[in-house]
Amino acid sequence: MARAWAGLVVDEANLRVNIASLRKCLGEGKEGTRYIVNLPGRGYSFVAPLTRVRVEASPGKFETIRPPDPRSGNQPPVSVSEHSLPERLGRLIGRDASVRAVGEMLTKHRFVSIIGPGGMGKTTVAISVAHTMLEAFNGAVYYVDLVSVSDASLVPSAIASVLGLKVQVQDPKPSILAFFGARRALLVLDNCEHLIDEIALLAEWLYTSAPQTHLLATSRELLRVEGEHVHILPSLDVPPVIEGMTASTAMAFPAVELFMDRVAASGVQETLTDEMVPLVAEICRKTDGIALAIEWAAGRVRSHGLRGTAELINSRFNLLWQGRRSALPRHKTLQAMLDWSYNLLSESERRVLYRLSVFVGPFQMEAAHWIAVDTVLTEAEVTAAIASLSDKSLLSPSILNGSSYLRLLDTTRTYASAKLAKSGEVNAVSRKLAEYLIAHLNRNHERQNGRRAMDRDLIQVGNMRTALLWAFSEAGEGELGVRLAALAAPYLLELSLLDECHRWCQAALLRLGSRESSTTHLILQEALAISALFTRRNGDEVRIPIEQGLRLARTLNDPERELRLLAGQHIFMCHIGHFREAVEVSQRSIELARRVGSPAGIVMSEWMLGAAYHLVGNQTHALQHIEKGFKQAAVHGTLKVDLLGFGHQIRALTVLARTLWLSGTPDRAAQVAYQAIEEAEQTEQPVSMLIVLLYASPVFLWRGDVEEAEALVSRLNQHFSRYSFGPRAALGLALSGELALLKGELWTAAGRLCDALDNLYAEKLVMFTTSLSRSLSEALLECGILWKRKQ
């Protein structure tokens, strides 16, 4: 084995398992045939006779035959119109050769990094390459902009979010790998340099683990990992110093073409003439052909004129680059370029720019005023400075969700952040950011703008994260962090950033302590309980937050949150197999809902009670309460009862279907199961879909409907692959085992059920263990084996 797998650790037991699988594939043992034997002193040997067959092929055409990947059937094609790419970033000038070269490298080597200094145009090239390869990847192209991710541990979550994965556990990497699987796809990782270590490890892991996934990264430095091939993005060609160069000759150089294009875009409608060529060529040479520097220079022509711009560049660049322009390291070139641009600004523009660097991601004018206005700068002056910074390409305007936003380029923000640090205003500006977000989110909450406000403010999560990082740092103000964490929690939950929600709520509660009982305290406790229910093992980490939240809700007389926490406690009791306690929780919930006159609470509680009685084994009571809940829902019009990312009516329908089958009406049970599936599909909620597949699949297993059961179990396992549900993934394995039992695949059934039960007991998710143990016993008895499980 040391010779066969040099440098790798290969366990002998694993080798035996794979040899056994190979023998099975070959059909060894049929009619006495033998293919592989274990020879003493030599190991495994292929002993069947071999025949050499010559296969004629067409000249120049060869075909490699590979075994089909069993996972590939579960990868649906992606429409070319459904990719996650942003639009091409304007007109591409001077980069056609790079786009072609990167595309060819990517096809051949799978993993390419575009390397160059900030402002060179790496993002533009990467997006253009990705667009050209959409058809080749059947639309499966995913673009991740990492500029707004400041915490390296959140890189996997950022990738999962772009892939559309609802992250429910601490580590989304298994779900990312499951998503790609055998899928032929292209993942673009843009702006990697500030998280280089984490991204390098992640990229190498994806490259080695997902052999059909291609990776395209942009960074200022190499990732330096296995599989990486590098394309150094060169400067745009600039005109040499030649006397008498004509305009037509100069325009053949991409740097000149880009300069004139951006001059026209700034509003100066002027055609390059032979007389202008020397000045334009000089400006392009002084910028070293760096695209962003050229754009900044072009942006000054309107206010300073062509000659004035050239003189400004000359005065600055002569000081720093005289005699060694071509030898400057790229990061120093970027520093010099940014220094030059910064020195062209007025004092008020500089102050506004470095204060705005506190934003990570888009921000609106109102937010800019809140951060930049002080006793020195008036609101009018800040507005004028922002307009000037936009003209000079230091701020990028955009339209998001129908509203106008501004954003600093990542290189600009990094540079301006350093200026902010030198100014001594970091804490003051960070405090203003936290105060702005608190005021903004509070205002939306008071206006009760609901879904629209939340959708609009989801893009503020990066700024919320930045403010929270500061607030809970040594230099920060924990009181602001507590208030902001309570306001940010619903947005983190909406984006399924459950582990991050748990982190900030826990930090806020530790800061808050037990010295007060406030609505803020209750909001944090509720969010902590919700996030723990889906990210932590069923134990004290889930139980204690729920119980503390319930006590606080009663103290503050907040029946709405108490009802939600009782629903969470009911789910927890069901998970750990305490079904009679679940009945008691449901009864307390219905009493509270009736006392406070909450129609939605009454409906939800009736359904909770029905589910608890179903698990206890009293199907008559279960049917009564489930149907009673639906009747009251029809009267009050409160069918949409949502909590914790799923609709309670979906859960109620699945419980009704199971109860109907157990009550002797299998056809109606199937009808209700189909209704539950249809309604879950309409919600587009991952948790609702999980519940319906998990609860409805057994109805068809019990009916002996192999075809339908197989389709649902397959969908369930695909769902587990796409979304992260922690220990619940073992339930997919369990239902696969029950399906195998139904199909008579006894050994497969026993193995799957045994493994599933081990995992479920370890995670204290015992709701289904009784029925699964019965199925395992049946499989083992059918195999003729006496199985005594050690308790």
Short mmCIF file of C-alpha atoms in Angstrom, two decimals, residues 2 24 47 74 90 136 173 177 191 195 214 349 390 480 532 578 591 638 683 738 741:
data_model
loop_
_atom_site.label_atom_id
_atom_site.label_comp_id
_atom_site.label_asym_id
_atom_site.label_seq_id
_atom_site.Cartn_x
_atom_site.Cartn_y
_atom_site.Cartn_z
CA ALA A 2 2.94 2.31 0.64
CA LYS A 24 -19.80 -7.05 -6.26
CA VAL A 47 -6.87 -13.56 -11.64
CA ASN A 74 -29.18 14.57 -8.93
CA GLY A 90 -18.90 48.66 -18.78
CA ALA A 136 -19.81 26.13 -21.35
CA LYS A 173 -18.58 23.69 4.13
CA LEU A 177 -19.25 20.48 -1.13
CA ASN A 191 -11.35 40.35 -3.85
CA LEU A 195 -8.85 37.12 3.69
CA HIS A 214 -13.59 25.28 -11.65
CA GLU A 349 -13.32 66.03 0.63
CA SER A 390 -18.34 60.59 -7.19
CA LEU A 480 -24.55 50.22 21.78
CA ALA A 532 -29.71 27.47 19.06
CA HIS A 578 -40.49 13.93 25.68
CA GLU A 591 -54.59 28.46 27.61
CA THR A 638 -55.16 32.94 10.07
CA THR A 683 -43.69 28.81 0.59
CA GLU A 738 -36.81 2.01 5.46
CA LEU A 741 -36.49 -2.59 3.61
#
